CSV table of C-alpha atoms in Angstrom, one decimal:
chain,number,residue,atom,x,y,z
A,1,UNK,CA,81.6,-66.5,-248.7
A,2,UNK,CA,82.0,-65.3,-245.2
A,3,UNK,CA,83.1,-61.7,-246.9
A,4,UNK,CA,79.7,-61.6,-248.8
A,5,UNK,CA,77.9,-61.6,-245.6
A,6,UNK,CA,77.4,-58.1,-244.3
A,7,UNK,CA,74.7,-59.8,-241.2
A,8,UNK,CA,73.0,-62.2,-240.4
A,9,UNK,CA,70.6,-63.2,-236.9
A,10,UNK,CA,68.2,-65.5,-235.8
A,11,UNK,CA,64.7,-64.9,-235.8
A,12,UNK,CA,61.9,-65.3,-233.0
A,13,UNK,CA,62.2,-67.1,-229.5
A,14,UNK,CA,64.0,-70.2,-229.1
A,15,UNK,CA,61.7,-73.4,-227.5
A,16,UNK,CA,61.9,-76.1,-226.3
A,17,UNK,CA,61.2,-79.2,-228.4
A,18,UNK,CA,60.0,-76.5,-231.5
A,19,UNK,CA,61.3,-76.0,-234.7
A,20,UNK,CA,64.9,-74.6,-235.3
A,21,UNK,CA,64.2,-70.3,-235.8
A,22,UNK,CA,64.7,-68.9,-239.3
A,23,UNK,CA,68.0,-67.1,-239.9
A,24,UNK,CA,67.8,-64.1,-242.0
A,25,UNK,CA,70.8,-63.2,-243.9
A,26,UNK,CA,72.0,-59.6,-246.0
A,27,UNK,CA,74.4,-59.9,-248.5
A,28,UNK,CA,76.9,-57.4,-249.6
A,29,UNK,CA,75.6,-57.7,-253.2
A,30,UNK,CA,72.4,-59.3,-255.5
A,31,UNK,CA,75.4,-61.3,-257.2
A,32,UNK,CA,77.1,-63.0,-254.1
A,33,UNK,CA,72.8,-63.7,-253.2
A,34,UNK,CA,72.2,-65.0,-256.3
A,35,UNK,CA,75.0,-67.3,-256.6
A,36,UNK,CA,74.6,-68.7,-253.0
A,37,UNK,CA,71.0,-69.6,-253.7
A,38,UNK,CA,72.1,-71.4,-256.8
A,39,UNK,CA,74.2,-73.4,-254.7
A,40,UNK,CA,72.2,-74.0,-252.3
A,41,UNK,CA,69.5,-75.3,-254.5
A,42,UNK,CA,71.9,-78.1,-255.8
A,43,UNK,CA,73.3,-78.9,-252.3
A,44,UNK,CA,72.6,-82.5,-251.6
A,45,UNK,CA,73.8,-81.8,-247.8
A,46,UNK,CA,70.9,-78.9,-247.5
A,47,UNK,CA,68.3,-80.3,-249.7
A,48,UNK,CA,68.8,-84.0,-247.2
A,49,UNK,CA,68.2,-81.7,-244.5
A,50,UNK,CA,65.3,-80.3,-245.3
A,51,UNK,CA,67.2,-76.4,-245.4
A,52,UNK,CA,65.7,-73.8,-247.9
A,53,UNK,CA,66.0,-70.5,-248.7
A,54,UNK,CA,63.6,-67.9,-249.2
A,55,UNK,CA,63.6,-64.0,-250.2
A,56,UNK,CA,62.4,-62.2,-247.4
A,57,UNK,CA,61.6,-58.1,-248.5
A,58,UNK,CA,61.4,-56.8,-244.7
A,59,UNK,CA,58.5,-55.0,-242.8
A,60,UNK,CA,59.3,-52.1,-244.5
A,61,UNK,CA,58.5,-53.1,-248.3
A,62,UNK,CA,55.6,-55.4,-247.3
A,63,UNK,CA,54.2,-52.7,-245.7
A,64,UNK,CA,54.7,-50.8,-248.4
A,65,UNK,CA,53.2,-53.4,-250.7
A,66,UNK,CA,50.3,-53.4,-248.2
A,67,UNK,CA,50.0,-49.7,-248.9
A,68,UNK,CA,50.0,-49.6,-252.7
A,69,UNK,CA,47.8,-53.3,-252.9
A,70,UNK,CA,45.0,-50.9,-250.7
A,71,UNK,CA,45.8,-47.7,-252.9
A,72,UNK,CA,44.7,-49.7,-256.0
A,73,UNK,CA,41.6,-51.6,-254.6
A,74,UNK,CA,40.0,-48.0,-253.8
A,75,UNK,CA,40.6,-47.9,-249.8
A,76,UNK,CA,42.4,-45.2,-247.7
A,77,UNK,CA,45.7,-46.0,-245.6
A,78,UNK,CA,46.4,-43.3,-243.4
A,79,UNK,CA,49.5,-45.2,-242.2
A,80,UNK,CA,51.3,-44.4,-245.7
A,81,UNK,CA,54.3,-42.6,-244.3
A,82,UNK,CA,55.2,-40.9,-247.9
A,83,UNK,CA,51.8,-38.7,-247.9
A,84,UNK,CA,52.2,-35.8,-245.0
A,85,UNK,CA,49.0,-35.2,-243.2
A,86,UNK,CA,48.6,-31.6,-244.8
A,87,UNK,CA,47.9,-34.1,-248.4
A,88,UNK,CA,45.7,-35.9,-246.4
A,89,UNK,CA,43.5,-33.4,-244.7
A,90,UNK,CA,43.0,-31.9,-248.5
A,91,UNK,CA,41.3,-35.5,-249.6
């Protein structure tokens, strides 16, 4: 499993007395992803625990998402980094 890790790191700050931080994890592949969620949905060690995982897309395709959510409800996003300003001063 270790070899189907390409990184992995702790999120946020660590307190005193909180919750333990999420870890985010990349995989080398979808299939090495896919088949560690599988297990990890039948774990009885994780699921005792109270551990879960959950697809995280990254800043970068949420804000993408954001983006194309505003695009389709009618509102301008001048933040959308794949229109060049020239594209924009023409609207």
């Amino acid at each position: 499993v270790a070899a189907d890790v390409d990184d992995a790191h702790r999120l946020g700050l660590l307190k005193a007395g909180g919750d333990p931080r999420p870890i985010i994890i990349r995989f080398t592949s979808r299939a090495s992803r896919e088949l560690t969620r599988k297990h990890a949905e039948q774990s009885d060690f994780l699921l005792s625990r109270g551990f879960r995982l959950e697809e995280n897309v990254g800043d970068e395709a949420a804000g993408r998402r954001g983006w194309l959510e505003a695009e389709m409800a009618g509102e301008e996003d001048l933040t959308n980094p794949n229109v060049r300003q020239e594209e924009r001063d023409q609207d």
